[in-house]
Coordinates of C-alpha atoms in Angstrom, one line a residue:
Chain A
M141 CA 120.2 58.1 161.2
Y142 CA 121.8 60.9 159.3
L143 CA 125.0 62.8 159.9
A144 CA 123.2 66.1 159.7
E145 CA 119.6 66.6 160.6
V146 CA 117.9 68.9 158.1
K147 CA 115.1 71.0 159.6
L148 CA 112.2 72.0 157.4
S149 CA 112.2 75.5 158.7
N150 CA 115.8 75.9 157.6
I151 CA 115.2 74.6 154.1
V152 CA 112.1 76.9 153.8
K153 CA 114.2 79.9 154.9
K154 CA 116.9 79.2 152.4
Q155 CA 114.5 78.6 149.6
Y156 CA 112.6 81.7 150.5
S157 CA 115.7 83.8 150.5
Y158 CA 116.8 82.3 147.2
K159 CA 113.4 83.0 145.6
L160 CA 113.4 86.6 146.8
K161 CA 116.6 87.1 145.0
S162 CA 116.2 85.1 141.9
Y163 CA 112.5 85.9 141.2
S164 CA 113.1 89.6 141.7
S165 CA 113.0 90.2 138.0
G166 CA 109.2 89.9 138.5
F167 CA 109.3 93.2 140.2
T168 CA 110.5 95.0 137.1
S169 CA 107.3 93.9 135.5
L170 CA 105.4 95.3 138.6
I171 CA 107.0 98.7 138.1
F172 CA 106.1 98.6 134.4
I173 CA 102.5 97.5 135.2
Q174 CA 102.1 100.3 137.8
M175 CA 103.4 102.9 135.4
I176 CA 100.9 101.8 132.8
A177 CA 98.2 101.9 135.4
I178 CA 99.1 105.5 136.3
L179 CA 98.9 106.4 132.7
F180 CA 95.4 104.8 132.3
S181 CA 94.3 106.5 135.5
F182 CA 94.5 109.9 133.8
N183 CA 91.5 108.9 131.8
G184 CA 89.5 109.1 135.0
S185 CA 87.2 106.3 136.3
S186 CA 84.0 108.2 135.4
M187 CA 82.7 111.7 134.5
M188 CA 79.6 113.7 135.1
G189 CA 78.6 117.1 134.0
G190 CA 75.6 119.5 133.9
G191 CA 74.7 123.1 134.3
S192 CA 72.4 125.9 133.4
E193 CA 72.5 128.8 131.1
T194 CA 75.1 130.6 133.2
F195 CA 76.9 127.9 135.1
S196 CA 78.2 124.6 133.8
Y197 CA 80.4 122.0 135.3
D198 CA 82.4 118.9 134.4
V199 CA 83.5 116.5 137.1
K200 CA 86.1 113.9 136.4
Y201 CA 86.6 111.2 139.0
F202 CA 90.1 109.9 139.6
T203 CA 90.7 106.8 141.7
G204 CA 93.6 104.5 142.7
S205 CA 91.5 101.5 141.8
M206 CA 93.1 101.1 138.4
I207 CA 96.5 100.9 139.9
L208 CA 95.3 98.3 142.4
V209 CA 93.5 96.2 139.8
F210 CA 96.6 96.1 137.6
T211 CA 98.7 95.2 140.6
M212 CA 96.2 92.4 141.4
L213 CA 96.6 91.2 137.8
W214 CA 100.3 91.2 138.2
A215 CA 100.1 89.1 141.4
F216 CA 97.8 86.6 139.5
I217 CA 100.4 86.2 136.8
V218 CA 103.3 85.9 139.2
G219 CA 101.3 83.2 141.0
I220 CA 101.0 81.3 137.8
L221 CA 104.7 81.9 136.8
I222 CA 106.3 80.5 139.9
T223 CA 104.5 77.2 139.4
T224 CA 106.1 76.6 136.0
K225 CA 108.5 73.7 135.7
A226 CA 111.6 76.0 135.3
Y227 CA 110.9 77.6 138.6
R228 CA 109.9 74.4 140.4
N229 CA 113.2 72.8 139.3
D230 CA 115.1 75.6 140.9
D231 CA 113.9 74.2 144.3
Y232 CA 115.9 71.1 143.7
S233 CA 119.2 73.0 143.9
F234 CA 118.5 72.6 147.6
V235 CA 117.9 69.5 149.7
T236 CA 114.1 69.8 149.6
N237 CA 110.7 68.3 149.7
Q238 CA 107.3 69.2 148.3
A239 CA 106.2 70.9 151.6
A240 CA 109.3 73.1 151.7
S241 CA 108.8 74.2 148.2
Q242 CA 105.2 75.0 148.8
Y243 CA 105.9 77.0 152.0
S244 CA 108.7 79.0 150.4
N245 CA 106.5 79.8 147.4
I246 CA 103.7 81.0 149.7
L247 CA 106.2 83.1 151.7
F248 CA 107.6 84.6 148.5
L249 CA 104.1 85.5 147.3
L250 CA 103.3 87.0 150.8
S251 CA 106.4 89.2 150.5
A252 CA 105.9 90.1 146.9
C253 CA 102.3 91.0 147.5
A254 CA 103.3 93.2 150.5
F255 CA 105.7 95.1 148.3
A256 CA 103.1 95.3 145.5
G257 CA 100.5 96.6 148.0
V258 CA 102.7 99.3 149.4
T259 CA 103.9 100.4 146.0
A260 CA 100.3 100.4 144.6
F261 CA 99.4 102.7 147.5
L262 CA 102.3 105.0 147.0
S263 CA 101.8 105.0 143.2
T264 CA 98.4 106.6 143.8
H265 CA 100.1 109.5 145.5
L266 CA 102.5 109.8 142.5
F267 CA 99.5 109.8 140.2
Q268 CA 97.8 112.5 142.2
L269 CA 100.9 114.7 142.3
I270 CA 101.4 114.4 138.5
A271 CA 97.6 115.0 137.9
V272 CA 97.5 118.4 139.7
F273 CA 100.4 119.6 137.7
V274 CA 99.3 118.2 134.3
L275 CA 95.6 119.0 134.5
K276 CA 96.0 122.7 135.3
D277 CA 92.5 123.8 134.3
H278 CA 90.9 121.5 136.9
S279 CA 90.1 122.3 140.5
F280 CA 90.9 119.3 142.6
M281 CA 89.2 117.9 145.6
M282 CA 90.2 114.8 147.5
Q283 CA 88.3 112.3 149.5
Q284 CA 89.8 112.5 152.9
L285 CA 90.4 109.3 154.9
T286 CA 91.1 108.9 158.6
V287 CA 94.3 107.1 159.6
G288 CA 92.2 104.1 160.5
E289 CA 90.5 103.9 157.2
M290 CA 93.8 104.3 155.4
L291 CA 95.4 101.5 157.3
K292 CA 92.4 99.2 156.7
G293 CA 92.5 100.2 153.0
L294 CA 96.2 99.4 152.8
C295 CA 95.7 96.0 154.5
A296 CA 92.6 95.3 152.3
S297 CA 94.7 96.1 149.2
Y298 CA 97.3 93.7 150.3
L299 CA 94.7 91.0 150.9
Y300 CA 93.1 91.5 147.5
I301 CA 96.5 91.2 145.9
F302 CA 97.3 88.1 147.9
L303 CA 93.9 86.6 147.0
L304 CA 94.7 87.0 143.3
A305 CA 98.2 85.6 143.8
S306 CA 96.7 82.5 145.4
I307 CA 94.2 82.1 142.5
G308 CA 97.0 82.5 140.1
Y309 CA 99.1 79.9 142.0
F310 CA 96.2 77.4 141.9
A311 CA 95.6 78.1 138.2
G312 CA 99.3 77.6 137.5
M313 CA 99.4 74.4 139.4
L314 CA 96.3 73.2 137.5
I315 CA 98.1 73.9 134.2
Q316 CA 101.2 72.1 135.4
F317 CA 99.0 69.2 136.4
N318 CA 97.6 69.0 133.0
R319 CA 98.6 71.2 130.1
A320 CA 95.1 71.0 128.7
F321 CA 94.0 73.5 131.4
V322 CA 95.9 76.3 129.4
F323 CA 93.0 76.2 127.1
I324 CA 90.3 74.8 129.3
L325 CA 90.6 77.5 132.0
P326 CA 90.2 80.6 129.8
V327 CA 87.6 78.9 127.6
V328 CA 85.5 77.9 130.7
I329 CA 85.8 81.2 132.4
F330 CA 85.3 83.5 129.5
G331 CA 82.9 81.1 127.8
L332 CA 80.7 81.1 130.8
L333 CA 80.8 84.8 131.1
I334 CA 79.9 85.3 127.4
L335 CA 77.2 82.5 127.6
E336 CA 75.6 84.1 130.6
G337 CA 75.6 87.4 128.8
V338 CA 74.1 85.9 125.6
V339 CA 71.4 83.9 127.6
T340 CA 70.4 86.4 130.2
G341 CA 71.3 89.7 128.5
E342 CA 73.8 90.6 131.2
S343 CA 76.8 88.9 132.7
T344 CA 76.8 89.1 136.5
M345 CA 78.8 86.0 137.4
L346 CA 82.1 87.9 138.0
F347 CA 80.2 90.7 139.7
K348 CA 78.5 88.3 142.1
T349 CA 81.8 86.6 142.9
G350 CA 83.3 90.0 143.5
I351 CA 80.6 91.2 145.9
F352 CA 81.4 88.2 148.2
F353 CA 84.5 90.2 149.1
G354 CA 83.7 93.7 147.9
D355 CA 80.4 94.1 149.8
E356 CA 82.0 93.1 153.1
T357 CA 82.2 96.2 155.3
S358 CA 83.6 94.5 158.3
F359 CA 87.3 94.4 157.9
V360 CA 87.7 91.3 160.2
L361 CA 85.2 89.3 158.2
F362 CA 86.7 90.4 154.9
A363 CA 90.2 89.3 156.1
I364 CA 88.7 85.9 157.3
K365 CA 87.1 85.5 153.9
V366 CA 90.3 86.3 151.9
I367 CA 92.5 84.2 154.1
G368 CA 90.0 81.3 154.1
V369 CA 89.6 81.3 150.3
S370 CA 93.4 81.8 149.7
S371 CA 94.1 78.9 152.0
L372 CA 91.7 76.7 150.1
F373 CA 93.5 77.6 146.8
Y374 CA 96.9 76.8 148.4
A375 CA 95.6 73.5 149.8
A376 CA 94.2 72.6 146.4
A377 CA 97.5 73.5 144.8
S378 CA 99.3 71.4 147.3
F379 CA 97.1 68.5 146.6
L380 CA 97.8 68.9 142.9
L381 CA 101.5 69.0 143.5
R382 CA 101.4 65.8 145.5
Q383 CA 99.5 64.1 142.6
M384 CA 102.1 65.4 140.2
E385 CA 104.8 63.8 142.3
V386 CA 102.9 60.5 142.3
K387 CA 102.6 60.7 138.5
A388 CA 106.3 61.5 138.2
Chain B
M152 CA 78.0 93.3 121.1
I153 CA 78.5 91.3 124.3
I154 CA 81.5 89.5 122.7
V155 CA 83.0 92.8 121.8
T156 CA 82.5 94.1 125.4
F157 CA 84.4 91.1 126.6
L158 CA 87.1 91.3 123.9
I159 CA 88.6 94.6 125.2
P160 CA 89.4 93.3 128.7
I161 CA 90.5 90.0 127.3
I162 CA 93.0 91.7 125.0
L163 CA 94.1 94.0 127.9
I164 CA 94.6 91.1 130.3
A165 CA 96.4 89.1 127.6
G166 CA 98.6 92.1 126.8
I167 CA 99.5 92.6 130.5
M168 CA 100.1 88.9 130.9
S169 CA 102.5 88.8 128.0
V170 CA 104.4 91.8 129.2
V171 CA 104.8 90.4 132.8
M172 CA 105.8 87.0 131.5
L173 CA 108.3 88.5 129.1
L174 CA 109.9 90.8 131.7
F175 CA 109.9 88.0 134.3
K176 CA 111.6 85.5 131.9
S177 CA 114.0 88.0 130.3
G178 CA 115.1 89.0 133.8
Q179 CA 115.8 85.4 134.6
R180 CA 117.8 84.9 131.5
R181 CA 119.9 87.9 132.1
G182 CA 120.5 86.8 135.6
F183 CA 118.9 89.8 137.3
N184 CA 119.0 89.3 140.9
L185 CA 118.4 91.4 144.0
G186 CA 122.2 91.8 144.5
G187 CA 122.8 93.5 141.2
K188 CA 121.0 95.9 138.9
M189 CA 117.6 94.9 140.4
K190 CA 118.5 96.3 143.8
W191 CA 119.0 99.7 142.2
I192 CA 115.9 99.5 140.1
L193 CA 113.7 98.5 143.0
G194 CA 115.4 100.8 145.5
G195 CA 115.1 103.7 143.0
Y196 CA 111.5 103.0 142.3
T197 CA 110.6 102.8 146.0
V198 CA 112.5 106.0 146.8
I199 CA 110.7 107.9 143.9
L200 CA 107.4 106.7 145.2
L201 CA 108.2 107.7 148.8
I202 CA 109.4 111.1 147.7
A203 CA 106.2 111.5 145.6
A204 CA 104.1 110.5 148.7
M205 CA 105.9 113.0 150.9
L206 CA 105.6 115.7 148.2
S207 CA 101.9 115.0 147.7
A208 CA 101.4 115.3 151.5
V209 CA 103.1 118.8 151.4
I210 CA 102.0 120.1 148.0
L211 CA 98.5 118.7 147.4
P212 CA 96.7 120.4 150.3
A213 CA 97.8 123.8 148.8
K214 CA 96.7 122.8 145.3
L215 CA 93.3 121.5 146.4
T216 CA 90.1 123.6 146.2
S217 CA 89.4 124.8 149.6
G218 CA 85.6 124.7 149.2
K219 CA 83.6 123.7 152.3
T220 CA 82.0 120.3 152.1
Y221 CA 78.5 119.3 153.3
S222 CA 76.7 116.1 154.1
T223 CA 73.5 115.2 152.3
E224 CA 71.5 116.3 155.4
Q225 CA 73.2 119.6 155.5
I226 CA 72.5 120.2 151.8
E227 CA 68.8 119.4 152.4
Q228 CA 68.8 121.9 155.3
I229 CA 70.5 124.5 153.1
Q230 CA 67.9 124.1 150.3
D231 CA 65.0 124.2 152.8
E232 CA 66.3 127.3 154.4
E233 CA 66.9 129.0 151.0
T234 CA 63.3 128.1 149.9
R235 CA 61.9 129.4 153.2
V236 CA 63.7 132.8 153.0
F237 CA 62.8 133.1 149.3
D238 CA 59.1 132.2 149.7
E239 CA 58.8 134.7 152.6
A240 CA 60.4 137.4 150.5
M241 CA 58.0 136.6 147.6
N242 CA 55.2 137.1 150.2
G243 CA 56.6 140.5 151.1
K244 CA 58.5 139.6 154.2
Y245 CA 62.3 139.7 153.9
D246 CA 64.5 138.7 156.9
P247 CA 67.5 141.0 156.8
G248 CA 69.4 138.7 159.2
Q249 CA 69.0 135.7 156.9
T250 CA 72.1 133.6 156.3
A251 CA 70.8 131.3 153.6
F252 CA 71.9 133.6 150.8
N253 CA 75.3 135.1 150.4
K254 CA 76.0 138.6 149.4
K255 CA 77.8 138.2 146.0
K256 CA 78.1 141.8 144.9
S257 CA 76.7 145.2 145.8
W258 CA 76.2 148.4 143.9
S259 CA 75.5 152.0 145.0
L260 CA 74.0 153.8 142.0
P261 CA 73.3 157.5 142.0
F262 CA 69.7 158.1 141.2
S263 CA 67.6 161.3 141.1
E264 CA 64.6 160.2 139.1
R265 CA 61.0 159.8 140.4
T266 CA 60.4 156.5 138.6
L267 CA 62.6 153.4 138.3
T268 CA 61.9 150.9 135.6
V269 CA 63.4 147.5 136.4
S270 CA 64.1 145.0 133.6
A271 CA 65.1 141.6 135.0
P272 CA 64.0 138.8 132.7
S273 CA 65.6 135.9 134.6
I274 CA 65.9 136.8 138.2
S275 CA 63.7 137.9 141.1
V276 CA 63.9 141.4 142.3
F277 CA 62.9 142.5 145.8
V278 CA 62.4 146.1 146.5
E279 CA 62.5 147.9 149.9
H280 CA 61.7 151.6 150.2
T281 CA 64.2 153.4 152.5
D282 CA 63.7 156.7 154.3
H283 CA 64.6 160.1 152.9
S284 CA 68.1 160.0 154.4
K285 CA 69.1 157.6 151.6
D286 CA 67.8 159.9 148.9
G287 CA 70.0 160.3 145.8
S288 CA 71.1 156.7 145.4
I289 CA 69.9 153.1 144.9
E290 CA 71.5 150.3 146.8
A291 CA 71.5 147.1 145.0
V292 CA 72.7 143.7 146.3
Y293 CA 72.9 140.5 144.5
Y294 CA 72.4 137.5 146.7
T295 CA 73.0 134.0 145.7
G296 CA 72.3 130.6 147.2
K297 CA 74.9 128.0 147.4
F298 CA 76.3 126.2 144.4
I299 CA 77.2 122.7 145.5
I300 CA 78.8 120.1 143.3
E301 CA 79.6 116.7 144.8
R302 CA 78.9 118.2 148.3
I303 CA 81.6 120.8 147.7
D304 CA 80.7 124.5 148.0
V305 CA 81.7 126.1 144.7
T306 CA 79.6 129.3 145.2
D307 CA 82.8 131.4 144.9
K308 CA 83.3 130.2 141.3
S309 CA 80.0 131.5 140.1
N310 CA 79.9 135.0 138.5
P311 CA 77.7 137.8 139.7
I312 CA 74.9 139.3 137.6
E313 CA 75.5 142.4 135.5
L314 CA 73.7 145.5 136.5
S315 CA 73.4 148.8 134.6
L316 CA 71.4 151.9 135.2
A317 CA 70.6 154.2 132.3
G318 CA 68.5 157.2 133.3
S319 CA 65.5 155.6 135.0
D320 CA 66.0 152.1 133.5
L321 CA 67.7 149.5 135.6
S322 CA 68.7 146.4 133.6
V323 CA 69.6 143.2 135.4
N324 CA 71.5 140.9 133.0
N325 CA 72.7 137.3 133.3
P326 CA 76.1 136.7 134.7
I327 CA 79.0 135.8 132.4
P328 CA 78.8 132.0 132.0
T329 CA 81.0 130.1 134.4
E330 CA 82.6 126.8 133.5
V331 CA 83.9 124.7 136.3
N332 CA 86.2 121.7 135.7
M333 CA 86.7 119.6 138.7
G334 CA 88.8 116.6 139.4
L335 CA 87.9 114.5 142.4
F336 CA 90.4 112.1 143.8
Q337 CA 88.5 109.2 145.2
A338 CA 89.9 106.5 147.4
G339 CA 90.3 103.2 145.6
F340 CA 87.7 100.5 146.2
A341 CA 89.8 98.8 148.8
F342 CA 89.8 102.0 150.9
S343 CA 86.2 103.1 150.3
Q344 CA 85.0 99.6 151.2
F345 CA 85.7 100.2 154.9
S346 CA 85.2 103.9 155.0
D347 CA 81.9 104.9 156.7
G348 CA 82.2 108.4 155.3
T349 CA 82.5 110.0 158.7
G350 CA 86.3 110.5 158.3
G351 CA 85.8 112.8 155.4
M352 CA 84.1 113.6 152.3
S353 CA 82.4 111.0 150.1
F354 CA 81.1 111.9 146.7
D355 CA 77.5 111.4 145.6
S356 CA 77.2 112.6 142.0
E357 CA 74.8 115.5 142.8
A358 CA 74.8 119.1 142.1
T359 CA 72.7 121.9 143.6
F360 CA 72.4 125.4 142.1
G361 CA 71.2 127.9 144.6
L362 CA 68.5 130.5 143.9
G363 CA 69.6 134.1 143.4
F364 CA 67.9 137.4 143.7
V365 CA 68.5 141.2 143.6
Y366 CA 67.6 143.2 146.6
L367 CA 67.0 146.9 145.9
K368 CA 66.9 149.7 148.5
V369 CA 65.1 152.5 146.7
P370 CA 64.6 156.0 148.2
A371 CA 61.1 156.7 149.6
G372 CA 59.0 158.4 147.0
V373 CA 60.5 156.6 144.0
E374 CA 58.0 154.6 142.1
V375 CA 59.3 151.2 140.9
K376 CA 57.9 149.7 137.8
G377 CA 58.6 146.2 136.4
D378 CA 58.4 142.7 137.6
V379 CA 59.4 143.3 141.2
T380 CA 58.2 142.3 144.7
Y381 CA 57.9 144.8 147.5
V382 CA 59.2 143.6 150.8
N383 CA 58.8 144.7 154.4

């Protein structure tokens, strides 16, 4: 019997609100990352050219993919960062438990990824606008999308960013569980990639993982895949957090 | 070599990670929060991006090349039709109502000689004899097929041939070389993944240079010498 009943939803709400405010410095890095991505995008994603004696052409392809990839990388890092001890200890400024901390982290990542997804989409427009004024000797064409395709793309961008945030969150929790993973994770991942490249002559592991999501043309199935895989990562992170509490 | 290939993205990722962590942590130390400076930074950034998006919606359409776009099937049809018209002309039958080739430039050249010598080393010349009402001049038309790059019609950007008449000699020279620089804004992978291509243009890394020929209308009675094909 307690004087005041504390509801989980209230704690989560308070922590979420607190995290939105106190972790907002992470968004300055998002702005920085997106600016860098815009700069890199000027290089074009690919080029082609050809011609005859009297007619030659050069085509440079510009895409918003670079901005999205950089934003995904940002989400991955933020996912790792919010699992660090300093941030986890912040949760204990409130009456809290492990579940509330987890839920508020996921809610924060959901919101941060939404902001990142929208700004990544808008940054592409900023890039296009700058490009037509800077590259004056180019004639520009644009791949037109229907409203439906644009909405699906925007949602897919969000899901991709959120997927990377969940992977980062799990990786971060793994590192918090055992510091040795700081070295083990990159060594295993990059080591396997390099080893595969040395043994087979080409490294396709990352590519094969990517096409599990990237080759999916049904948006519903894609969303199910991303939400499913993300949930698995959060569940695994939750399990690790429980083990850490037991250890403590 | 493989290790070097991996080294670049690893360095890039490490660099980005360091920057994000540094900014994240320095923000924490300085007590940046959404109520203070951060609010203005984020708000300002969002406003700039929104304005850019609105401006791009207004300005970009006017800045984009207004070339017509074709599907792969349409390009194949265009090429087939050009080949058909050209082959028929080579066999002496030219269809004046054909639409496969565009009239790029035309000339009306005063001519009073009895013989015309045509020199056209790199282009086909078709000749039609007109009746005596057209005596005193040669009508020349340069037709070109479609120049299509990445399914975009860039025929307008190609230059016409040079044509000069000196006495009874007609020289058809190559056009001034054209150089086209194109920038194609493609949707990012998250957008193209669910795009079936029906909503607009999708690029396919192909280029088609249409055939070209000169069509001469020569007054009846004028003998034409050189590598030409008589039609109709």
